[in-house]
Amino acid sequence: MTILPPQFQFSQTNLQDYADCPRKFELRHIQRLHYPSIESEPQLEREAHARRGSAFHRLIHQYFSGVSAEAISASAMDEYLSRWWGNFIRAKLPYQPSHSHDAEMTLSTPIDGVRLIAKYDLIAQAETGDWWIMDWKTQARPIPRDILSGKMQTIIYPYVLARAGGSLTADGEKIAPEKIHMAYWYAETGNMELFHYNSDQFAHAEKLLTRTIADIKQRTHFELTTNARQCGFCTYRSLCGRGEAAQGLDESELVLDIDDNFDVDW
């Protein structure tokens, strides 16, 4: 039986790692092993992009915290941040007009004896009574919808909002799945990918997450992924005998943006 670290909480980050490679989940989230292999080349460019992504998220957080668009526009930005910010200011968000916004909001819910946690870039309540999850992505190209729809972030975020969203409502009532929508907004292009939630998807997510968490808890062995392409940009590849040198990563395979570095387990 798996011995999880004390106070372990499941998230889209660690559950996606498990879906991608059980061995990676074990090394990163159970053994908490830091391994020195770089993720992908060129590493300096990736690190610079990650810093810009974090900076862009801070700009959006400032905006929804009441800082004026004019003040933010006057702040120091490089060409990437300026372009992303300009695209955001011109963007028409799907929930206008809005009733309220909660930026950088964290919600959690119990499931199978543990906690499942999600950190949202933005949760917005529309005047229609619908609720929108907004997630800002700064990667160069949008991800194909069929890939994005099966990722843990798309599965977990609406599910947790439906389970724990009562803390955001005026009367404390849970949010019906049919009232929940999720949008990935791409800063580079201004494109959006929309997902509309319903009760069937909620039920499917609950079964999938419960089964996955139960599987993790009863495991005694975590095998390597059979998809060796993922090993080319994994920090543990040399430890697993999957090569020493980093390989280039086709960005179309990178579903979760590299500025999505939220990890509650460390």
XYZ file of N, CA and C in Angstrom, residues 10-224:
645
model
N -4.249 16.009 -3.125
C -4.229 15.769 -4.561
C -4.588 17.051 -5.307
N -3.992 17.200 -6.481
C -4.200 18.390 -7.296
C -4.122 17.994 -8.756
N -4.463 18.937 -9.629
C -4.329 18.644 -11.057
C -2.879 18.387 -11.435
N -1.934 18.993 -10.716
C -0.522 18.794 -11.015
C -0.093 17.357 -10.752
N -0.342 16.865 -9.530
C 0.153 15.517 -9.232
C -0.687 14.430 -9.900
N -1.977 14.675 -10.084
C -2.791 13.672 -10.770
C -2.463 13.613 -12.264
N -2.079 14.748 -12.854
C -1.635 14.707 -14.250
C -0.305 13.976 -14.361
N 0.585 14.212 -13.397
C 1.842 13.456 -13.387
C 1.564 11.958 -13.322
N 0.608 11.558 -12.493
C 0.275 10.137 -12.370
C -0.290 9.591 -13.678
N -1.161 10.379 -14.315
C -1.736 9.946 -15.585
C -0.655 9.818 -16.658
N 0.330 10.722 -16.626
C 1.403 10.688 -17.620
C 2.401 9.572 -17.354
N 2.756 9.387 -16.080
C 3.746 8.378 -15.724
C 3.669 8.096 -14.229
N 3.167 6.933 -13.824
C 3.092 6.623 -12.395
C 4.425 6.738 -11.671
N 5.519 6.360 -12.354
C 6.829 6.444 -11.722
C 7.210 7.901 -11.425
N 6.882 8.804 -12.332
C 7.145 10.226 -12.099
C 6.363 10.715 -10.882
N 5.113 10.284 -10.759
C 4.318 10.650 -9.582
C 5.007 10.187 -8.310
N 5.490 8.947 -8.315
C 6.152 8.417 -7.116
C 7.410 9.212 -6.765
N 8.239 9.469 -7.765
C 9.508 10.156 -7.509
C 9.279 11.599 -7.059
N 8.351 12.267 -7.694
C 8.155 13.698 -7.425
C 7.297 13.966 -6.202
N 6.221 13.212 -6.036
C 5.230 13.576 -5.030
C 5.226 12.677 -3.793
N 5.774 11.475 -3.888
C 5.878 10.603 -2.709
C 7.300 10.665 -2.143
N 8.290 10.390 -2.997
C 9.679 10.478 -2.529
C 10.170 11.922 -2.448
N 9.475 12.834 -3.138
C 9.842 14.256 -3.167
C 11.298 14.434 -3.588
N 11.630 13.728 -4.633
C 12.997 13.711 -5.113
C 13.216 14.817 -6.135
N 14.223 15.641 -5.898
C 14.667 16.630 -6.876
C 15.812 16.017 -7.663
N 15.682 15.990 -8.964
C 16.731 15.381 -9.774
C 17.261 16.413 -10.757
N 18.564 16.447 -10.989
C 19.173 17.597 -11.654
C 19.043 17.666 -13.165
N 18.432 16.702 -13.824
C 18.339 16.782 -15.278
C 17.445 17.951 -15.679
N 17.876 18.709 -16.665
C 17.030 19.797 -17.127
C 15.858 19.223 -17.910
N 14.779 20.002 -17.987
C 13.548 19.462 -18.552
C 13.582 19.384 -20.068
N 14.042 20.425 -20.719
C 14.012 20.465 -22.163
C 14.921 21.579 -22.640
N 15.456 21.450 -23.818
C 16.310 22.476 -24.369
C 15.514 23.351 -25.328
N 15.859 24.656 -25.451
C 16.871 25.351 -24.653
C 16.285 25.784 -23.301
N 16.952 25.407 -22.229
C 16.418 25.619 -20.891
C 16.300 27.094 -20.524
N 17.268 27.913 -20.923
C 17.229 29.323 -20.559
C 15.979 30.006 -21.119
N 15.613 29.636 -22.349
C 14.410 30.217 -22.946
C 13.159 29.778 -22.193
N 13.140 28.530 -21.771
C 11.987 28.034 -21.021
C 11.863 28.748 -19.675
N 13.005 28.956 -19.016
C 12.969 29.643 -17.731
C 12.511 31.092 -17.901
N 12.984 31.743 -18.956
C 12.563 33.124 -19.214
C 11.064 33.184 -19.485
N 10.571 32.201 -20.244
C 9.137 32.179 -20.532
C 8.330 31.934 -19.260
N 8.829 31.070 -18.394
C 8.130 30.810 -17.136
C 8.045 32.078 -16.289
N 9.123 32.849 -16.261
C 9.103 34.103 -15.495
C 8.108 35.091 -16.090
N 8.070 35.164 -17.415
C 7.094 36.057 -18.048
C 5.666 35.602 -17.764
N 5.454 34.287 -17.801
C 4.118 33.775 -17.512
C 3.674 34.149 -16.114
N 4.569 33.995 -15.144
C 4.242 34.370 -13.768
C 3.978 35.865 -13.670
N 4.778 36.666 -14.374
C 4.581 38.117 -14.354
C 3.232 38.493 -14.965
N 2.844 37.807 -16.033
C 1.558 38.102 -16.661
C 0.402 37.764 -15.716
N 0.508 36.645 -15.025
C -0.527 36.296 -14.058
C -0.629 37.354 -12.957
N 0.500 37.917 -12.552
C 0.461 38.977 -11.544
C -0.237 40.220 -12.077
N -0.017 40.555 -13.349
C -0.707 41.702 -13.948
C -2.220 41.499 -13.931
N -2.657 40.306 -14.307
C -4.091 40.022 -14.327
C -4.664 40.056 -12.906
N -3.907 39.519 -11.962
C -4.348 39.552 -10.567
C -4.502 40.988 -10.089
N -3.554 41.841 -10.424
C -3.642 43.255 -10.049
C -4.898 43.899 -10.648
N -5.152 43.571 -11.913
C -6.305 44.152 -12.596
C -7.615 43.788 -11.897
N -7.777 42.517 -11.561
C -9.023 42.089 -10.919
C -9.039 42.391 -9.421
N -7.910 42.892 -8.901
C -7.881 43.356 -7.514
C -8.151 44.850 -7.419
N -8.386 45.506 -8.559
C -8.783 46.908 -8.542
C -7.774 47.885 -9.090
N -6.580 47.429 -9.473
C -5.601 48.331 -10.082
C -6.082 48.683 -11.483
N -6.018 49.960 -11.846
C -6.553 50.392 -13.130
C -5.737 49.854 -14.293
N -6.399 49.639 -15.422
C -5.709 49.176 -16.621
C -4.648 50.181 -17.047
N -4.921 51.465 -16.854
C -3.962 52.500 -17.236
C -2.682 52.389 -16.407
N -2.843 52.172 -15.096
C -1.668 52.047 -14.234
C -0.850 50.823 -14.599
N -1.526 49.718 -14.891
C -0.805 48.500 -15.269
C -0.105 48.692 -16.605
N -0.787 49.341 -17.549
C -0.194 49.566 -18.873
C 1.064 50.419 -18.788
N 1.127 51.285 -17.778
C 2.288 52.171 -17.617
C 3.455 51.485 -16.920
N 3.257 50.279 -16.410
C 4.332 49.575 -15.722
C 5.321 49.002 -16.728
N 6.512 48.664 -16.239
C 7.565 48.153 -17.123
C 7.211 46.763 -17.631
N 7.257 46.589 -18.950
C 6.971 45.292 -19.565
C 7.918 45.074 -20.736
N 8.269 43.812 -20.989
C 9.024 43.522 -22.202
C 8.035 43.339 -23.352
N 8.546 43.003 -24.529
C 7.674 42.926 -25.699
C 6.607 41.844 -25.564
N 6.948 40.749 -24.871
C 5.977 39.677 -24.695
C 4.843 40.120 -23.774
N 5.213 40.642 -22.614
C 4.193 41.082 -21.667
C 3.323 42.176 -22.254
N 3.926 43.096 -22.987
C 3.153 44.171 -23.607
C 2.142 43.607 -24.595
N 2.549 42.633 -25.392
C 1.638 42.038 -26.368
C 0.525 41.265 -25.667
N 0.892 40.469 -24.660
C -0.128 39.701 -23.947
C -1.121 40.618 -23.235
N -0.578 41.662 -22.588
C -1.458 42.589 -21.880
C -2.380 43.317 -22.856
N -1.840 43.734 -24.002
C -2.678 44.380 -25.013
C -3.780 43.466 -25.504
N -3.457 42.193 -25.716
C -4.487 41.236 -26.137
C -5.552 41.073 -25.065
N -5.140 41.070 -23.795
C -6.111 40.934 -22.705
C -7.047 42.140 -22.636
N -6.501 43.340 -22.736
C -7.322 44.548 -22.647
C -8.345 44.594 -23.777
N -7.984 44.072 -24.935
C -8.899 44.067 -26.079
C -9.838 42.865 -26.087
N -9.589 41.902 -25.229
C -10.365 40.659 -25.254
C -11.796 40.892 -24.751
N -12.705 40.154 -25.328
C -14.082 40.128 -24.845
C -14.265 38.823 -24.086
N -14.332 38.914 -22.755
C -14.456 37.719 -21.946
C -15.873 37.160 -22.049
N -16.043 35.873 -21.888
C -17.326 35.238 -22.227
C -18.454 35.491 -21.241
N -18.157 36.028 -20.064
C -19.187 36.151 -19.042
C -19.676 37.581 -18.863
N -19.282 38.500 -19.704
C -19.723 39.880 -19.533
C -21.235 39.986 -19.723
N -21.925 40.810 -18.908
C -21.364 41.542 -17.764
C -21.184 40.627 -16.553
N -20.299 41.015 -15.667
C -19.997 40.182 -14.513
C -20.608 40.739 -13.243
N -20.822 39.856 -12.286
C -21.341 40.239 -10.971
C -20.212 40.321 -9.948
N -19.252 39.381 -10.022
C -18.131 39.378 -9.091
C -16.977 38.600 -9.680
N -15.763 38.882 -9.160
C -14.561 38.167 -9.565
C -13.799 37.720 -8.330
N -13.204 36.545 -8.398
C -12.284 36.071 -7.366
C -11.030 35.584 -8.070
N -9.943 36.381 -7.980
C -8.685 36.024 -8.637
C -7.787 35.258 -7.684
N -7.013 34.325 -8.259
C -6.080 33.508 -7.478
C -6.796 32.855 -6.292
N -7.903 32.235 -6.590
C -8.755 31.593 -5.583
C -8.409 30.112 -5.469
N -8.285 29.619 -4.228
C -8.033 28.203 -3.977
C -9.243 27.584 -3.291
N -9.721 26.465 -3.818
C -10.821 25.706 -3.234
C -10.378 24.258 -3.065
N -10.983 23.564 -2.112
C -10.673 22.150 -1.924
C -11.925 21.410 -1.484
N -11.893 20.097 -1.699
C -13.023 19.260 -1.329
C -12.517 17.883 -0.914
N -13.163 17.228 0.047
C -12.752 15.862 0.402
C -13.198 14.869 -0.657
N -12.372 13.857 -0.864
C -12.715 12.784 -1.786
C -11.936 11.539 -1.379
N -12.628 10.450 -1.146
C -12.022 9.164 -0.785
C -11.030 9.301 0.384
N -11.404 10.097 1.367
C -10.585 10.211 2.570
C -9.407 11.147 2.478
N -9.232 11.839 1.353
C -8.149 12.817 1.188
C -8.762 14.129 0.690
N -7.910 15.121 0.448
C -8.408 16.384 -0.071
C -7.922 16.580 -1.501
N -8.826 17.116 -2.306
C -8.530 17.494 -3.681
C -8.582 19.012 -3.744
N -7.516 19.628 -4.258
C -7.378 21.076 -4.203
C -7.184 21.635 -5.605
N -7.707 22.848 -5.816
C -7.542 23.517 -7.110
C -7.302 24.997 -6.871
N -6.321 25.540 -7.555
C -6.054 26.977 -7.513
C -6.447 27.570 -8.858
N -7.370 28.532 -8.823
C -7.935 29.104 -10.035
C -7.297 30.456 -10.336
N -7.016 30.705 -11.614
C -6.584 32.048 -12.003
C -7.707 33.051 -11.738
N -8.930 32.659 -12.094
C -10.069 33.551 -11.877
C -11.359 32.741 -11.859
N -12.219 33.052 -10.902
C -13.596 32.559 -10.903
C -14.497 33.784 -10.979
N -15.344 33.833 -11.976
C -16.222 34.983 -12.182
C -17.674 34.536 -12.176
N -18.501 35.284 -11.478
C -19.938 35.039 -11.501
C -20.583 36.046 -12.448
N -21.294 35.537 -13.430
C -21.979 36.409 -14.380
C -23.308 36.858 -13.802
N -23.835 37.949 -14.332
C -25.137 38.436 -13.874
C -26.263 37.463 -14.218
N -25.997 36.543 -15.144
C -26.975 35.511 -15.481
C -27.078 34.450 -14.391
N -26.113 34.460 -13.448
C -26.063 33.422 -12.420
C -25.124 32.295 -12.757
N -24.556 32.299 -13.970
C -23.565 31.293 -14.346
C -22.220 31.640 -13.723
N -21.351 30.624 -13.624
C -20.021 30.786 -13.051
C -18.987 30.382 -14.079
N -17.970 31.224 -14.226
C -16.929 30.996 -15.220
C -15.572 30.807 -14.552
N -14.887 29.745 -14.950
C -13.491 29.520 -14.568
C -12.633 30.004 -15.729
N -11.764 30.979 -15.456
C -10.855 31.488 -16.477
C -9.434 31.045 -16.147
N -8.730 30.545 -17.152
C -7.347 30.124 -16.967
C -6.499 30.759 -18.062
N -5.475 31.511 -17.657
C -4.636 32.249 -18.600
C -3.450 31.390 -19.021
N -3.252 31.262 -20.330
C -2.141 30.476 -20.869
C -1.264 31.372 -21.737
N 0.051 31.250 -21.586
C 0.973 32.095 -22.338
C 1.814 31.327 -23.349
N 1.528 30.061 -23.563
C 2.273 29.317 -24.571
C 1.917 29.836 -25.959
N 2.789 29.577 -26.916
C 2.661 30.207 -28.230
C 1.445 29.722 -29.011
N 1.124 28.442 -28.879
C 0.046 27.886 -29.699
C -1.025 27.239 -28.840
N -2.300 27.455 -29.213
C -3.373 26.767 -28.481
C -3.239 25.260 -28.599
N -3.736 24.570 -27.572
C -3.683 23.107 -27.523
C -4.940 22.535 -28.192
N -4.812 21.478 -28.968
C -6.005 20.872 -29.578
C -7.065 20.547 -28.531
N -8.296 20.861 -28.861
C -9.390 20.717 -27.907
C -9.543 19.283 -27.420
N -9.377 18.314 -28.310
C -9.591 16.938 -27.892
C -8.549 16.486 -26.873
N -7.342 17.047 -26.930
C -6.320 16.736 -25.930
C -6.624 17.463 -24.628
N -6.956 18.748 -24.749
C -7.210 19.570 -23.577
C -8.396 19.060 -22.762
N -9.405 18.552 -23.428
C -10.617 18.112 -22.732
C -10.364 16.925 -21.808
N -9.326 16.132 -22.098
C -9.047 14.958 -21.287
C -8.030 15.181 -20.194
N -7.498 16.397 -20.075
C -6.478 16.672 -19.083
C -7.084 16.911 -17.710
N -6.286 16.652 -16.678
C -6.780 16.724 -15.309
C -7.256 18.126 -14.921
N -6.636 19.156 -15.457
C -7.083 20.497 -15.123
C -8.525 20.711 -15.585
N -8.829 20.282 -16.795
C -10.184 20.444 -17.329
C -11.184 19.592 -16.565
N -10.763 18.452 -16.065
C -11.637 17.564 -15.301
C -11.829 18.057 -13.870
N -10.737 18.490 -13.234
C -10.766 18.785 -11.804
C -11.360 20.154 -11.485
N -11.024 21.177 -12.257
C -11.435 22.527 -11.873
C -12.956 22.709 -11.796
N -13.719 22.292 -12.807
C -15.180 22.409 -12.664
C -15.726 21.505 -11.556
N -15.133 20.332 -11.399
C -15.590 19.398 -10.366
C -15.436 20.003 -8.976
N -14.278 20.559 -8.677
C -14.050 21.153 -7.360
C -14.957 22.358 -7.145
N -15.174 23.152 -8.172
C -16.081 24.299 -8.031
C -17.499 23.837 -7.716
N -17.935 22.759 -8.358
C -19.272 22.234 -8.070
C -19.366 21.689 -6.653
N -18.300 21.081 -6.170
C -18.295 20.504 -4.825
C -18.102 21.555 -3.727
N -17.244 22.539 -3.977
C -16.836 23.476 -2.921
C -17.245 24.915 -3.181
N -17.951 25.163 -4.262
C -18.283 26.530 -4.633
C -19.292 27.205 -3.730
N -19.904 26.460 -2.806
C -20.852 27.074 -1.883
C -20.216 28.164 -1.039
N -18.903 28.109 -0.870
C -18.218 29.152 -0.097
C -18.216 30.490 -0.828
N -18.563 30.482 -2.103
C -18.565 31.707 -2.894
C -19.972 32.269 -3.110
N -20.998 31.482 -2.831
C -22.360 31.930 -3.095
C -22.928 32.674 -1.899
N -23.886 33.547 -2.175
C -24.459 34.383 -1.117
C -25.201 33.562 -0.080
N -25.853 32.481 -0.499
C -26.654 31.673 0.422
C -25.957 30.385 0.850
N -24.714 30.179 0.400
C -23.980 28.980 0.765
C -24.388 27.742 -0.003
N -25.266 27.899 -0.984
C -25.712 26.757 -1.776
C -24.628 26.345 -2.782
N -24.528 25.043 -3.021
C -23.582 24.562 -4.019
C -23.978 25.072 -5.407
N -22.979 25.126 -6.277
C -23.196 25.582 -7.646
C -23.552 24.378 -8.516
N -24.675 24.447 -9.208
C -25.095 23.353 -10.076
C -24.095 23.199 -11.228
N -23.743 21.966 -11.594
C -22.793 21.771 -12.703
C -23.185 22.497 -13.980
N -24.488 22.547 -14.267
C -24.940 23.209 -15.494
C -24.672 24.708 -15.491
N -24.371 25.274 -14.333
C -24.069 26.705 -14.217
C -22.579 27.000 -14.349
N -21.764 25.951 -14.551
C -20.312 26.110 -14.555
C -19.766 26.006 -15.979
N -18.858 26.899 -16.292
C -18.185 26.917 -17.589
C -16.703 27.177 -17.343
N -15.867 26.685 -18.243
C -14.424 26.897 -18.113
C -13.868 27.392 -19.430
N -12.991 28.398 -19.350
C -12.374 28.962 -20.547
C -10.873 29.054 -20.367
N -10.134 28.498 -21.330
C -8.696 28.724 -21.419
C -8.493 29.894 -22.388
N -7.816 30.930 -21.917
C -7.554 32.101 -22.766
C -6.064 32.173 -23.050
N -5.710 32.223 -24.339
C -4.322 32.208 -24.770
C -3.833 33.630 -25.028
N -2.885 34.066 -24.211
C -2.414 35.440 -24.263
C -1.722 35.775 -25.585
N -1.069 34.809 -26.188
C -0.313 35.066 -27.409
C -1.232 35.339 -28.598
N -2.348 34.645 -28.645
C -3.239 34.749 -29.801
C -4.562 35.443 -29.497
N -4.939 35.496 -28.225
C -6.247 36.030 -27.869
C -7.373 35.027 -28.058
N -7.033 33.794 -28.463
C -8.055 32.764 -28.662
C -8.525 32.209 -27.325
N -9.757 31.663 -27.341
C -10.307 31.026 -26.150
C -10.831 29.649 -26.507
N -10.686 28.729 -25.568
C -11.289 27.401 -25.699
C -12.286 27.245 -24.568
N -13.562 27.046 -24.911
C -14.634 27.013 -23.917
C -15.106 25.591 -23.668
N -15.378 25.299 -22.398
C -15.948 24.016 -21.987
C -17.154 24.296 -21.102
N -18.287 23.710 -21.452
C -19.514 23.891 -20.687
C -19.808 22.603 -19.913
N -20.031 22.754 -18.632
C -20.125 21.622 -17.712
C -21.569 21.159 -17.575
N -21.765 19.901 -17.118
C -23.107 19.404 -16.831
C -23.026 18.276 -15.798
N -24.166 17.779 -15.390
C -24.225 16.767 -14.328
C -23.578 15.455 -14.741
N -23.697 15.086 -16.014
C -23.065 13.855 -16.480
C -21.546 13.948 -16.386
N -20.995 15.097 -16.739
C -19.546 15.286 -16.636
C -19.102 15.273 -15.178
N -19.909 15.851 -14.306
C -19.599 15.836 -12.879
C -19.548 14.395 -12.361
N -20.540 13.597 -12.729
C -20.591 12.206 -12.278
C -19.399 11.418 -12.830
N -19.064 11.665 -14.085
C -17.911 10.981 -14.688
C -16.626 11.371 -13.962
N -16.458 12.666 -13.664
C -15.255 13.132 -12.968
C -15.151 12.502 -11.589
N -16.267 12.407 -10.890
C -16.236 11.834 -9.548
C -15.805 10.369 -9.589
N -16.322 9.619 -10.544
C -15.921 8.219 -10.675
C -14.454 8.097 -11.048
N -14.021 8.913 -12.017
C -12.640 8.860 -12.475
C -11.669 9.236 -11.360
N -11.948 10.321 -10.657
C -11.041 10.790 -9.614
C -11.022 9.833 -8.425
N -12.186 9.336 -8.041
C -12.250 8.381 -6.932
C -11.482 7.117 -7.264
N -11.664 6.619 -8.483
C -10.966 5.404 -8.905
C -9.455 5.636 -8.987
N -9.046 6.790 -9.519
C -7.620 7.086 -9.664
C -6.950 7.228 -8.302
N -7.579 7.954 -7.396
C -7.012 8.148 -6.060
C -6.957 6.823 -5.308
N -8.003 6.015 -5.420
C -7.997 4.701 -4.770
C -6.884 3.828 -5.331
N -6.649 3.912 -6.640
C -5.583 3.136 -7.263
C -4.223 3.557 -6.736
N -4.019 4.865 -6.602
C -2.749 5.364 -6.071
C -2.537 4.879 -4.640
N -3.583 4.947 -3.824
C -3.462 4.602 -2.401
C -3.147 3.133 -2.172
N -3.556 2.250 -3.092
C -3.327 0.819 -2.870
C -2.106 0.285 -3.595
N -1.416 1.131 -4.352
C -0.275 0.662 -5.133
C 0.923 0.302 -4.261
N 1.669 -0.700 -4.722
C 2.977 -1.021 -4.137
C 4.084 -0.831 -5.174
N 3.716 -0.591 -6.422
C 4.697 -0.411 -7.493
C 4.173 0.634 -8.472
N 5.060 1.545 -8.878
C 4.710 2.590 -9.835
C 5.565 2.400 -11.084
N 4.944 1.958 -12.163
C 5.687 1.621 -13.359
C 5.984 2.871 -14.204
N 6.957 2.720 -15.106
C 7.286 3.785 -16.041
C 6.220 3.891 -17.122
